[in-house]
Short mmCIF file of C-alpha atoms and ligand atoms in Angstrom, two decimals:
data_model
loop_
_atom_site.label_atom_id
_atom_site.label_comp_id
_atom_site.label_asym_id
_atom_site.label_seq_id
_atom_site.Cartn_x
_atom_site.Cartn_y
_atom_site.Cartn_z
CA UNK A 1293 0.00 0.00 0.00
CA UNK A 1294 1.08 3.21 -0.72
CA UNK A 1295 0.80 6.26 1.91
CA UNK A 1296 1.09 9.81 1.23
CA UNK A 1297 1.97 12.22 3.07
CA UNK A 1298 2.01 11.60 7.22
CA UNK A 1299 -0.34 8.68 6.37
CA UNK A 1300 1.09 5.72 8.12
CA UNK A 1301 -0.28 3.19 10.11
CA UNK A 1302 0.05 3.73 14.08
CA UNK A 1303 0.73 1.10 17.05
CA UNK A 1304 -3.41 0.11 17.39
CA UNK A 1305 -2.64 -1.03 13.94
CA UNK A 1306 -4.76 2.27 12.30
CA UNK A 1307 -4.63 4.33 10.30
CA UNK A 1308 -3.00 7.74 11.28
CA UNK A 1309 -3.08 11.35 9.63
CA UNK A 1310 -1.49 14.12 10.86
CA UNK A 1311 -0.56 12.22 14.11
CA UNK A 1312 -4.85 11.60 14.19
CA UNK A 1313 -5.71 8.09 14.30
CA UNK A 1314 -8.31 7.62 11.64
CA UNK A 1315 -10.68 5.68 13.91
CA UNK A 1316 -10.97 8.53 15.72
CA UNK A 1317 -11.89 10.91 13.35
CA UNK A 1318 -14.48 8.91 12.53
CA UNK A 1319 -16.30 8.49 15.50
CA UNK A 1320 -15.63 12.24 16.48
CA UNK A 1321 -16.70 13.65 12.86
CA UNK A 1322 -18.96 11.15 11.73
CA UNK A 1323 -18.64 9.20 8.04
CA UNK A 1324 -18.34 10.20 5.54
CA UNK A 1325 -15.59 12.62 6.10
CA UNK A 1326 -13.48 14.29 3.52
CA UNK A 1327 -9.54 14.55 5.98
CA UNK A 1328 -6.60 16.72 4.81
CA UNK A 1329 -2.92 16.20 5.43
CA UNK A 1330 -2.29 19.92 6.06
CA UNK A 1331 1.47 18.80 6.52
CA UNK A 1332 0.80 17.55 3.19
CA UNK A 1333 -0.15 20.65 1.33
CA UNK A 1334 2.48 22.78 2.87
CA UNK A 1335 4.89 20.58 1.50
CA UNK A 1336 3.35 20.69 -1.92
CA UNK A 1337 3.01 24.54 -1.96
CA UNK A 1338 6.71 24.71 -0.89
CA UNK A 1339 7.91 22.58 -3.55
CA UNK A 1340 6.75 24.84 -6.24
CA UNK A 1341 7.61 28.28 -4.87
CA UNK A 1342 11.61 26.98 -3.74
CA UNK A 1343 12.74 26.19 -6.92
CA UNK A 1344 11.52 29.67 -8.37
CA UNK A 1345 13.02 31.23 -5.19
CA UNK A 1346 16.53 29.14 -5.34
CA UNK A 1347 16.40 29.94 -9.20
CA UNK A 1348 16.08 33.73 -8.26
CA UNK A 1349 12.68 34.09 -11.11
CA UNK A 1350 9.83 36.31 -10.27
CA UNK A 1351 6.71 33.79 -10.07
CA UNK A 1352 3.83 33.41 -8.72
CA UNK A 1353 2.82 30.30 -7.67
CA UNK A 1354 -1.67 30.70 -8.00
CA UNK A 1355 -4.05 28.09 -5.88
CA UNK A 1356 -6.18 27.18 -8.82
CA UNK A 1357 -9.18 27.42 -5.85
CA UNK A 1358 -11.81 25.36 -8.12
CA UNK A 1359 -10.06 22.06 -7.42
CA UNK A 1360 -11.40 22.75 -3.36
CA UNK A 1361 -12.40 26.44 -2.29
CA UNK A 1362 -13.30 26.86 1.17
CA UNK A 1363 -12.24 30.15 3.93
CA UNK A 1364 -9.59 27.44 5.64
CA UNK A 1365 -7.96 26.11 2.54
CA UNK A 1366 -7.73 29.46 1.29
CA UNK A 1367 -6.01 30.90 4.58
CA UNK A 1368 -4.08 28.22 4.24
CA UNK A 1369 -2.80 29.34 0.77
CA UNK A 1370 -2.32 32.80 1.71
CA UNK A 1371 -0.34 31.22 4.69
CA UNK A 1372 1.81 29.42 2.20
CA UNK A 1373 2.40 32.44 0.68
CA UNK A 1374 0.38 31.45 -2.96
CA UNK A 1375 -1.88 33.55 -5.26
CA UNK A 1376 -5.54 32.46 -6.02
CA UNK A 1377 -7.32 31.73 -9.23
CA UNK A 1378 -10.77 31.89 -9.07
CA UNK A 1379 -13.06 31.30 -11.87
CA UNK A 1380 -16.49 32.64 -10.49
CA UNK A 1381 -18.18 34.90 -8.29
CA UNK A 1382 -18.42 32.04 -5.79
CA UNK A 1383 -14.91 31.84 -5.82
CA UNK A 1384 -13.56 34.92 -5.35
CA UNK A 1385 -16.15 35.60 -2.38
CA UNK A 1386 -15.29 32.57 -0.62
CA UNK A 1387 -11.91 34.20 -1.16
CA UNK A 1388 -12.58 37.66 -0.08
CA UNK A 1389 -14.52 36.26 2.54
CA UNK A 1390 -11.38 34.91 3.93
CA UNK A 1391 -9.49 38.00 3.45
CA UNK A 1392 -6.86 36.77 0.67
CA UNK A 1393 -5.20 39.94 -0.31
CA UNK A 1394 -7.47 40.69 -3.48
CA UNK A 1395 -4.18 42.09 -5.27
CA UNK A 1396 -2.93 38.73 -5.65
CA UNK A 1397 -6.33 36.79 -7.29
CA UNK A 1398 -6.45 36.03 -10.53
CA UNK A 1399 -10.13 36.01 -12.14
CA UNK A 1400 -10.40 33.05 -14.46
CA UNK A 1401 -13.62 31.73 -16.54
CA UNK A 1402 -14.90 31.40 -20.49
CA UNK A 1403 -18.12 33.39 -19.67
CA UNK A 1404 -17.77 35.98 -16.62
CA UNK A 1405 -20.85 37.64 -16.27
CA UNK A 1406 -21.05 41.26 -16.15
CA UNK A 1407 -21.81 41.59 -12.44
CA UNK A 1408 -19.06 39.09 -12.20
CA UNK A 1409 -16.24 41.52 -14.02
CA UNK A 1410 -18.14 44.79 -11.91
CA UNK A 1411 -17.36 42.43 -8.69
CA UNK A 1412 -13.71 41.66 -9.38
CA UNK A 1413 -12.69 45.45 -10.23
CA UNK A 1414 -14.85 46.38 -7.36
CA UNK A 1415 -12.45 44.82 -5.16
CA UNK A 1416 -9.60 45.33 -7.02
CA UNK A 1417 -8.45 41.76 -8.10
CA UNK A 1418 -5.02 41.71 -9.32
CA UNK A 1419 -6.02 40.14 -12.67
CA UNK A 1420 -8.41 38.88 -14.83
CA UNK A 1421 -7.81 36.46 -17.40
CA UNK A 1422 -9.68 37.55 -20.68
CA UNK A 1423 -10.97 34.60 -22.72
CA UNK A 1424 -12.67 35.81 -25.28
CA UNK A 1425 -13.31 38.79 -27.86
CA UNK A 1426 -16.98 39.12 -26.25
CA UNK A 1427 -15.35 39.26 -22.65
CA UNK A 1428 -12.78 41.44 -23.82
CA UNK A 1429 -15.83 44.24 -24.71
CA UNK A 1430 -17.54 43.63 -22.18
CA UNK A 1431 -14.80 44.68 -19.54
CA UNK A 1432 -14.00 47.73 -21.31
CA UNK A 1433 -17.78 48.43 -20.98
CA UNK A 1434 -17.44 47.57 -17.03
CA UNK A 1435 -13.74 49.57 -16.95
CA UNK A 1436 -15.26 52.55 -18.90
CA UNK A 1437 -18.46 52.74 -16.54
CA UNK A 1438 -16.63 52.16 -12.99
CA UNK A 1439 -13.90 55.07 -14.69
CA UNK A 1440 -11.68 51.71 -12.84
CA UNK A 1441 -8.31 50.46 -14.61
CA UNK A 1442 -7.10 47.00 -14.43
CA UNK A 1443 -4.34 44.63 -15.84
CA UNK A 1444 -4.80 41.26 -17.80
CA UNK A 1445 -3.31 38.60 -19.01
CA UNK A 1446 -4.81 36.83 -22.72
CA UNK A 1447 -5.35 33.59 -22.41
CA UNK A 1448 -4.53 31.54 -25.55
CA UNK A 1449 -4.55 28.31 -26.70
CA UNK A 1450 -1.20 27.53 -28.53
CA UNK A 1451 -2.30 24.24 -30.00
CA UNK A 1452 -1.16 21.91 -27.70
CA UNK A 1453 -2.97 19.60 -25.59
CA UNK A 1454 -1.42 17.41 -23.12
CA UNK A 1455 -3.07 14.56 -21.27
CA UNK A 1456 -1.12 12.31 -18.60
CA UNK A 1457 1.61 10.80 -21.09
CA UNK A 1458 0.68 12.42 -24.30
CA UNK A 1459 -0.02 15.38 -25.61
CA UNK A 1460 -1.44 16.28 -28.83
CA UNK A 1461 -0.51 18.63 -31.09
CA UNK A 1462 -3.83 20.65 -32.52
CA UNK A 1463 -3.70 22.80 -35.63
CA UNK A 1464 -7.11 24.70 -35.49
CA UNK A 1465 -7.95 24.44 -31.60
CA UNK A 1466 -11.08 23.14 -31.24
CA UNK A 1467 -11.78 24.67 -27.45
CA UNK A 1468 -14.34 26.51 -25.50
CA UNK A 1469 -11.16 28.34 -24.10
CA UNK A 1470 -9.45 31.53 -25.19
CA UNK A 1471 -8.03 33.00 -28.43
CA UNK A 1472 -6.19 30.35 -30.95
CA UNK A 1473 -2.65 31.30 -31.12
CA UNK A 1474 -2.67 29.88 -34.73
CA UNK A 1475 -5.20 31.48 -36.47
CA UNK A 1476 -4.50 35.29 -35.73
CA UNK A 1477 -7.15 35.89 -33.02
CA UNK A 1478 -4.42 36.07 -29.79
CA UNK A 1479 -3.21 38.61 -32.13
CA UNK A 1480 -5.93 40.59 -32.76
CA UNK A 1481 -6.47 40.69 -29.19
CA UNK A 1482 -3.43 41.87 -28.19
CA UNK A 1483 -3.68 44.68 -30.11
CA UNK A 1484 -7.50 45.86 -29.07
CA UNK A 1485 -6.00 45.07 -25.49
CA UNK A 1486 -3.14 47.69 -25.56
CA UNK A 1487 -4.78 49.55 -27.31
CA UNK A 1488 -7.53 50.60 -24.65
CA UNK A 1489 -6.03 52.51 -22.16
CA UNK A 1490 -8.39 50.88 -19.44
CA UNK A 1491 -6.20 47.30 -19.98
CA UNK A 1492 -2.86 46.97 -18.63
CA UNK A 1493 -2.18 43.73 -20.51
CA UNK A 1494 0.80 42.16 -17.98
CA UNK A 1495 1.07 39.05 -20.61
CA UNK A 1496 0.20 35.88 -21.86
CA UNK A 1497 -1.55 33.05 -19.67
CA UNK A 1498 -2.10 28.96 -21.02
CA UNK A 1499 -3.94 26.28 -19.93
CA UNK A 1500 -2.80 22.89 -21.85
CA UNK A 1501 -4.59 20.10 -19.85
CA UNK A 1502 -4.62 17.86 -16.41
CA UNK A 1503 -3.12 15.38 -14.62
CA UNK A 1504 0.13 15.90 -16.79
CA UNK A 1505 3.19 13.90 -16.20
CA UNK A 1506 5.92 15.00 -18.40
CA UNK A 1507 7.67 18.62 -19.08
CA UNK A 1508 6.82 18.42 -22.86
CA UNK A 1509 3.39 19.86 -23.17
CA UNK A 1510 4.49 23.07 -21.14
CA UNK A 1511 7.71 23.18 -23.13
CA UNK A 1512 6.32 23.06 -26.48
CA UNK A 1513 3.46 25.52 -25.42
CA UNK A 1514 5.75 28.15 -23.99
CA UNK A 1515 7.63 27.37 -27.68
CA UNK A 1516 4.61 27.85 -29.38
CA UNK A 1517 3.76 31.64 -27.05
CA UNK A 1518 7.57 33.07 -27.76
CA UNK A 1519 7.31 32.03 -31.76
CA UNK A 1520 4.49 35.02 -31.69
CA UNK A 1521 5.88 36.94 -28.78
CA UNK A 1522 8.92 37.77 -30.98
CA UNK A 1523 6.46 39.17 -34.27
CA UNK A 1524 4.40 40.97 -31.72
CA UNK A 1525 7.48 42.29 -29.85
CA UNK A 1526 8.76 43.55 -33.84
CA UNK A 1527 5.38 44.64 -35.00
CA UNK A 1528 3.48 46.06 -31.64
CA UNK A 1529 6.32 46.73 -29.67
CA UNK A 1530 4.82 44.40 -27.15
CA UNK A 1531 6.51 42.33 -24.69
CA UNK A 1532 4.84 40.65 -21.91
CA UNK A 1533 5.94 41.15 -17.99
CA UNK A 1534 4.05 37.83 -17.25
CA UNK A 1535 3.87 34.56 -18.88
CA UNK A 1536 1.24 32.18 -17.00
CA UNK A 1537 1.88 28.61 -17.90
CA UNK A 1538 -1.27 27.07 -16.19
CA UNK A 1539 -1.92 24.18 -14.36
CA UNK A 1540 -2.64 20.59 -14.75
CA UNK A 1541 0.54 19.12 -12.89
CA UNK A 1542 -0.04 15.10 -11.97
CA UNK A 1543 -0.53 13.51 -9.45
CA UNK A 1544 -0.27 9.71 -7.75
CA UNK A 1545 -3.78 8.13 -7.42
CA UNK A 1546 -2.81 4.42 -8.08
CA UNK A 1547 0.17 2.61 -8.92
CA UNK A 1548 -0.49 3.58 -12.54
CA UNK A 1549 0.56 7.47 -12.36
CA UNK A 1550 3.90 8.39 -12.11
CA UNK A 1551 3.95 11.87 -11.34
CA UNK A 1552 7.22 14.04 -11.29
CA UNK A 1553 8.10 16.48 -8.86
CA UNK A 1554 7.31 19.89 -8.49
CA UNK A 1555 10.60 21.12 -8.94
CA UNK A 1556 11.41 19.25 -12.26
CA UNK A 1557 7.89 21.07 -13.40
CA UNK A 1558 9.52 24.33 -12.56
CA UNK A 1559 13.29 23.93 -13.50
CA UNK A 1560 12.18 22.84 -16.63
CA UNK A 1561 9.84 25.43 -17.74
CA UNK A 1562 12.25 28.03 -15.87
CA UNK A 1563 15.21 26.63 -17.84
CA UNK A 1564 13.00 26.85 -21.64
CA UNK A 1565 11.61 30.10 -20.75
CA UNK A 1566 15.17 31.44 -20.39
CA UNK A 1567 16.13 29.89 -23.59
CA UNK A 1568 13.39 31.26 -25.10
CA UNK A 1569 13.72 34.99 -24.19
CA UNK A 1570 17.49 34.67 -24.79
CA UNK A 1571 17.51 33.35 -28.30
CA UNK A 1572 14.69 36.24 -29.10
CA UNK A 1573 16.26 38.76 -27.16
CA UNK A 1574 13.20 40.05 -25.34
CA UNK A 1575 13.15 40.75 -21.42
CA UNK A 1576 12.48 37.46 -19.06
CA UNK A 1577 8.93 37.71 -17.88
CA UNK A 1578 7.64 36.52 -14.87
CA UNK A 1579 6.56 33.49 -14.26
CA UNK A 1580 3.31 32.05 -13.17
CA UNK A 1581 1.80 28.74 -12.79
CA UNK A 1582 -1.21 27.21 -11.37
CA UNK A 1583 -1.80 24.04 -9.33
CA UNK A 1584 -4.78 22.78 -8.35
CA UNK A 1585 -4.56 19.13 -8.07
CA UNK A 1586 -1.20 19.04 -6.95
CA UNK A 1587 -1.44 21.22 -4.06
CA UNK A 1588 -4.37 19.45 -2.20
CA UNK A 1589 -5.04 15.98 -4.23
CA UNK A 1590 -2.97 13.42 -2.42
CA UNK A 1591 -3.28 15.37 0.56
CA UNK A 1592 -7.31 14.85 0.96
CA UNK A 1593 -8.63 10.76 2.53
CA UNK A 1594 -12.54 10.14 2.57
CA UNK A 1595 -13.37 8.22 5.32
CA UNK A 1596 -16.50 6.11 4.85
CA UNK A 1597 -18.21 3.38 6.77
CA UNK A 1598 -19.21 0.20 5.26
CA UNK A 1599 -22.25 -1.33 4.70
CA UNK A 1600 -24.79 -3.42 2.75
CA UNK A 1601 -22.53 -6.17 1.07
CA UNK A 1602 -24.28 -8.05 -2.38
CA UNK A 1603 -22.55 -10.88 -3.65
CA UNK A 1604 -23.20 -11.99 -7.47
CA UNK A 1605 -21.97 -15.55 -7.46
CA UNK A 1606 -18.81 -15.91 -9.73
CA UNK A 1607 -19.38 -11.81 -10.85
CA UNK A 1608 -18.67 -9.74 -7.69
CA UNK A 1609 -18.89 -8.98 -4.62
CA UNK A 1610 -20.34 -5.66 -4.13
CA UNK A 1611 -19.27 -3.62 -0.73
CA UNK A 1612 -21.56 -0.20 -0.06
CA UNK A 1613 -20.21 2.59 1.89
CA UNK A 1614 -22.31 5.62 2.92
CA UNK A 1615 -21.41 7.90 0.56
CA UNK A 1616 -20.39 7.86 -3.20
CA UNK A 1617 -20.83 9.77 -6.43
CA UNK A 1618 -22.59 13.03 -4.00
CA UNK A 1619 -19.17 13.56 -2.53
CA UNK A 1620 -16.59 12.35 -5.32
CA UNK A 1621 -18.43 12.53 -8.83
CA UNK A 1622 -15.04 11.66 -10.42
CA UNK A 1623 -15.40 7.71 -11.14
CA UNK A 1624 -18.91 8.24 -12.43
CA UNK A 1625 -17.65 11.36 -14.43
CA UNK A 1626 -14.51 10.21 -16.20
CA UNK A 1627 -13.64 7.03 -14.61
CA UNK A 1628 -11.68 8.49 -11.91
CA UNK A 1629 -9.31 5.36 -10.07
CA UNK A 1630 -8.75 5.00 -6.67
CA UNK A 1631 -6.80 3.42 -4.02
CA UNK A 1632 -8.56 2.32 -0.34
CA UNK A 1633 -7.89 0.39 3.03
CA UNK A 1634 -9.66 -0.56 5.84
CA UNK A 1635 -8.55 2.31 8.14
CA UNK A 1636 -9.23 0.40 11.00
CA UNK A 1637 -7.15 -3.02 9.57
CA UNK A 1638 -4.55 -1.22 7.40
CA UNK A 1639 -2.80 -4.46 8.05
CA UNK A 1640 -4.37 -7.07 7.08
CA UNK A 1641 -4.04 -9.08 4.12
CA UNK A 1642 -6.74 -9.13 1.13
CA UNK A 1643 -8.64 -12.29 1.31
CA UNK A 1644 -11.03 -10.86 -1.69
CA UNK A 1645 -11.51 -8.37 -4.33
CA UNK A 1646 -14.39 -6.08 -4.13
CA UNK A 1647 -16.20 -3.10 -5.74
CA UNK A 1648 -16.84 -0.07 -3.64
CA UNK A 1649 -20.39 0.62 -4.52
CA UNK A 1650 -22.05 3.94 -3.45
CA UNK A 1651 -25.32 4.41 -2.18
CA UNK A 1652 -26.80 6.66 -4.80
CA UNK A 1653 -29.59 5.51 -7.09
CA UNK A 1654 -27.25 5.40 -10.06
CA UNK A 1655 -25.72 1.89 -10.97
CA UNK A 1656 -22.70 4.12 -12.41
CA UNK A 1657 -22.38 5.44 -8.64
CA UNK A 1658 -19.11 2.99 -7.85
CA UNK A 1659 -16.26 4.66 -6.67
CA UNK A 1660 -13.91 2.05 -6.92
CA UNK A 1661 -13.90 -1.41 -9.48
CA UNK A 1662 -11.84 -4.42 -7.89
CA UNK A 1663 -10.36 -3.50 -4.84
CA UNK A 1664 -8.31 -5.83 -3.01
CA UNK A 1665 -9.57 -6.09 0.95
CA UNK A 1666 -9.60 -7.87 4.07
CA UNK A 1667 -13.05 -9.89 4.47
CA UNK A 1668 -14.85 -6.36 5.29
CA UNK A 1669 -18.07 -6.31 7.72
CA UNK A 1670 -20.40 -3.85 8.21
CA UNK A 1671 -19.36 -0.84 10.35
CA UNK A 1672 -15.73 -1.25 8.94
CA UNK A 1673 -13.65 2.49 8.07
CA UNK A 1674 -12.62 2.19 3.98
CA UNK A 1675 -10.62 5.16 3.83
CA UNK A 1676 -9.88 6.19 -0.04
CA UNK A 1677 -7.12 8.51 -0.85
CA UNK A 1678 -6.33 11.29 -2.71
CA UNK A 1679 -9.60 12.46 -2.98
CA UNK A 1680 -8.68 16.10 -2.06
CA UNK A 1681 -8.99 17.84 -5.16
CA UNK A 1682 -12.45 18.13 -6.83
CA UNK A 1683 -14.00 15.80 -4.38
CA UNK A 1684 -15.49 18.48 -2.12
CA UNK A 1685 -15.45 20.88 -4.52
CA UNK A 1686 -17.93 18.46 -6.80
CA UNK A 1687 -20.18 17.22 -4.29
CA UNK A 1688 -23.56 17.46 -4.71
CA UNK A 1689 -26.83 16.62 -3.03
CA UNK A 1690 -28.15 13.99 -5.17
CA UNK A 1691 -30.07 11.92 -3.87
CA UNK A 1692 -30.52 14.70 -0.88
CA UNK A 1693 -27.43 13.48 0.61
CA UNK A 1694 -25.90 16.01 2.96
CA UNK A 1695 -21.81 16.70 2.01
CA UNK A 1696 -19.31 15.34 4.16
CA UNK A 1697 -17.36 18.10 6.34
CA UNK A 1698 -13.78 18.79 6.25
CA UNK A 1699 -11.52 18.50 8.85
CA UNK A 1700 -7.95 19.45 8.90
CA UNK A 1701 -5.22 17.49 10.93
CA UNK A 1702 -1.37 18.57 11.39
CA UNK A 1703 0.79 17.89 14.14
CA UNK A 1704 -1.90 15.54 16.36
CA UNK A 1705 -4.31 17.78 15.99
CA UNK A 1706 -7.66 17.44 14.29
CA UNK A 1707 -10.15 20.99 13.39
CA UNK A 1708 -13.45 21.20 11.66
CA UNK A 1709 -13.23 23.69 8.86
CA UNK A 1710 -16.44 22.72 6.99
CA UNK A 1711 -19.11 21.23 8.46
CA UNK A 1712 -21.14 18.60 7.87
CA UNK A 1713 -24.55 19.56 6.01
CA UNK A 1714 -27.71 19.24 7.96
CA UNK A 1715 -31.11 17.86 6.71
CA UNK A 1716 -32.69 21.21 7.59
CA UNK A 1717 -29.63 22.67 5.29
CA UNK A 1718 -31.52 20.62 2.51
CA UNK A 1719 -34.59 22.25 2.92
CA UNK A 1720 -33.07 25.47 3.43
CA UNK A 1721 -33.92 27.27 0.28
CA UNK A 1722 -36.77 25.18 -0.29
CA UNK A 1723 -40.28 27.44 -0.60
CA UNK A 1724 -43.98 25.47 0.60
CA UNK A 1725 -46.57 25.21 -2.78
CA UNK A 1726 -48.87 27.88 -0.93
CA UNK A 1727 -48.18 30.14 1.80
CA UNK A 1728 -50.03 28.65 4.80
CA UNK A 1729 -53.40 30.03 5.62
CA UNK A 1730 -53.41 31.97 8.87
CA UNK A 1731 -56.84 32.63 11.27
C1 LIG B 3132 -8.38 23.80 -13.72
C2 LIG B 3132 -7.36 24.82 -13.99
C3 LIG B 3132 -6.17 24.80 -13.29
C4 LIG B 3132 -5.80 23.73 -12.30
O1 LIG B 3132 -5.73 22.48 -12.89
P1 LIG B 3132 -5.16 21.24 -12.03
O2 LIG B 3132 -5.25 20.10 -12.98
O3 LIG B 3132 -6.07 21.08 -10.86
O4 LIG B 3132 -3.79 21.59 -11.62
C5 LIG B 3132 -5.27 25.82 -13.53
N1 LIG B 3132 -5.54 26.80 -14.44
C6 LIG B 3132 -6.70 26.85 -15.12
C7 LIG B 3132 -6.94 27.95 -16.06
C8 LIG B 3132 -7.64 25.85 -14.93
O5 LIG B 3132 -8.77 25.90 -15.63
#
């Protein structure tokens, strides 16, 4: 079995997090529970930012908040000493709510809203990311009627898409996301965005993919960006003081990822970007990247409890936990893998091979397919792992399931920083047919 983090197994032969023994946590929080290695994440976070720092490059290092946005997680990236992306008006309250310094979010999204745009300049966010030729209007609309500045970065897409091991090269890029490098459009953006004085366009930003585990995608697209950098650096005089590189670094779910570390990611791209600007003589820009998975993936265990068991003679034996596809969507969505143990028999050896089943009405709702286990009864603790990025951030209420809390462990030391839905939260917005009739 592999552990991450401070997972390890402790001397009542459970599981431990944080110096918490998992057993614990259960019976104090209740199951399901989503647990973070806070450890964990502040290891992650510091393995991107040291290698820019050792390197001496001006970076920022942005929480991409989508992939689990809550007031604690995002103190805890302002701790760490990260910017925030944010991609809606959810977002960047939940992150203004926990008093991130505004000047250092970064306002992502393919179809802001207007109130959305009038929200971020409101509060002064230190960018937005402009997607498209309708958003790029639109804020000048919002910039001209607020008499409000603010700086940019274009997102592109250089034609280059990378999943895990591969990445695929794209002439024409068929995406919902920004202007195609190719085809003349990041160009004709540029030069409507310098030339409206309400714009400060700080650079370039690109998004190639997820759950990447090689250098090449981010190599070729930073290629791609400096091959028109250096016509638009002739022809507008324009060079960029940023040059976002995105997200989308891997991470180890099973035994089938092999994910590099954070610092390769950065020493590479550092090293090409210097290449880059050197053999086209143009100033080094900053760089900026942004993790999402990376930072809090491996770092997040759900702790369930077992229950109803089905056995299909000579098919499968079917184990039910009480959650499933309401708090992590991702098997049912794109076939998401897991690993799991029995938290409270880390131990012991598999005697049989079982499918985690959830307990949604949904025969897609299994969160794991073959899982080797110890004989597992009901009441048992099947803890999955790395569940902490778009796990809580996904869950729903299907099924009127109330979402797990959070809780946050470091150092022997477990605190509630979401907590667990309520049936009378269900209900909560919900309005009666007719008003009742009062005598
Ligand atoms: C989703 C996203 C990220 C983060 O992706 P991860 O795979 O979680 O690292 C970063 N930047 C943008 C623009 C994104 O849409």
């Amino acid at each position: 079995m592999f552990f991450h983090g401070t997972a390890r197994v402790n001397g009542q032969s459970h599981l431990e997090i944080g110096g918490m023994d998992t057993v614990e946590l259960a019976k104090q929080f209740g199951t399901p529970v989503y647990v973070y290695d806070v450890a964990l994440i502040r290891e992650r976070a510091r393995g991107f930012r040291q290698t820019f720092e050792e390197l001496g490059v001006k970076s920022q290092v942005a929480y991409a908040s989508k992939a689990f946005s809550s007031i604690a997680m995002i103190q805890l990236a302002e701790e760490e000493g990260l910017s925030l992306d944010v991609v809606s008006g959810g977002e960047l309250y939940t992150a203004l709510a926990a008093e991130f310094p505004v000047e250092r979010i970064h306002f992502h999204g393919n179809n802001k809203s207007r109130e959305e745009l009038e929200m971020a300049l409101h509060y002064g966010v230190g960018c937005i990311v402009v997607d498209n030729f309708d958003e790029l209007e639109l804020l000048k609309s919002v910039c001209e009627n607020k008499n409000t500045k603010t700086k940019i970065l274009l997102r592109v897409t250089p034609g280059i898409e990378a999943h895990t091991h591969d990445y695929i090269l794209t002439g024409q890029e068929d995406s919902k996301f920004g202007f195609d490098l190719q085809n003349g459009q990041a160009e004709a953006a540029l030069k409507q965005a310098i030339s409206t004085p309400w714009l400060e366009t700080l650079g370039i930003h690109c998004h190639i993919g997820s759950q990447i585990f090689e250098t090449t995608g981010f190599i070729l697209a930073a290629e791609k960006i400096f091959e028109k950098l250096s016509i638009w650096k002739k022809e507008l005089a324009y060079e960029p003081a940023v040059l976002n590189l995105g997200g989308g670094f891997g991470i180890r779910y099973t035994d089938e990822d092999a994910p590099i570390a954070a610092s390769k990611y950065v020493e590479e791209i550092i090293s090409e970007v210097k290449k880059l600007a050197g053999s086209y003589q143009m100033e080094m820009p900053e760089i900026w990247i942004e993790p999402g998975r990376s930072l809090v993936g491996d770092a997040g265990t759900t702790l369930y409890k077992t229950g109803s068991r089905k056995d299909v003679p000579n098919v499968r034996h079917y184990l039910a936990v009480d959650g499933g596809m309401s708090d992590n969507i991702r098997p049912a969505l794109y076939q998401a893998k897991y690993e799991a143990v029995l938290a409270n028999r880390p131990l012991e050896k598999a005697e049989e091979t079982v499918s985690i089943a959830g307990k949604c009405c949904e025969s897609g709702d299994m969160l794991i397919w073959d899982l080797p286990l110890p004989k597992a009864e009901r009441e048992d603790l099947l803890a999955v792992f790395c569940t902490g990025a778009y796990g809580y951030s996904m869950a729903n209420n299907y099924n009127r399931i109330p979402r797990p809390p959070v809780v946050f462990v470091e150092n022997g030391e477990a605190r509630l920083v979401v907590k667990r839905e309520s049936f009378e939260d269900l209900i909560r917005l919900d309005l009666p047919l007719q008003e009742k009739i009062k005598n």
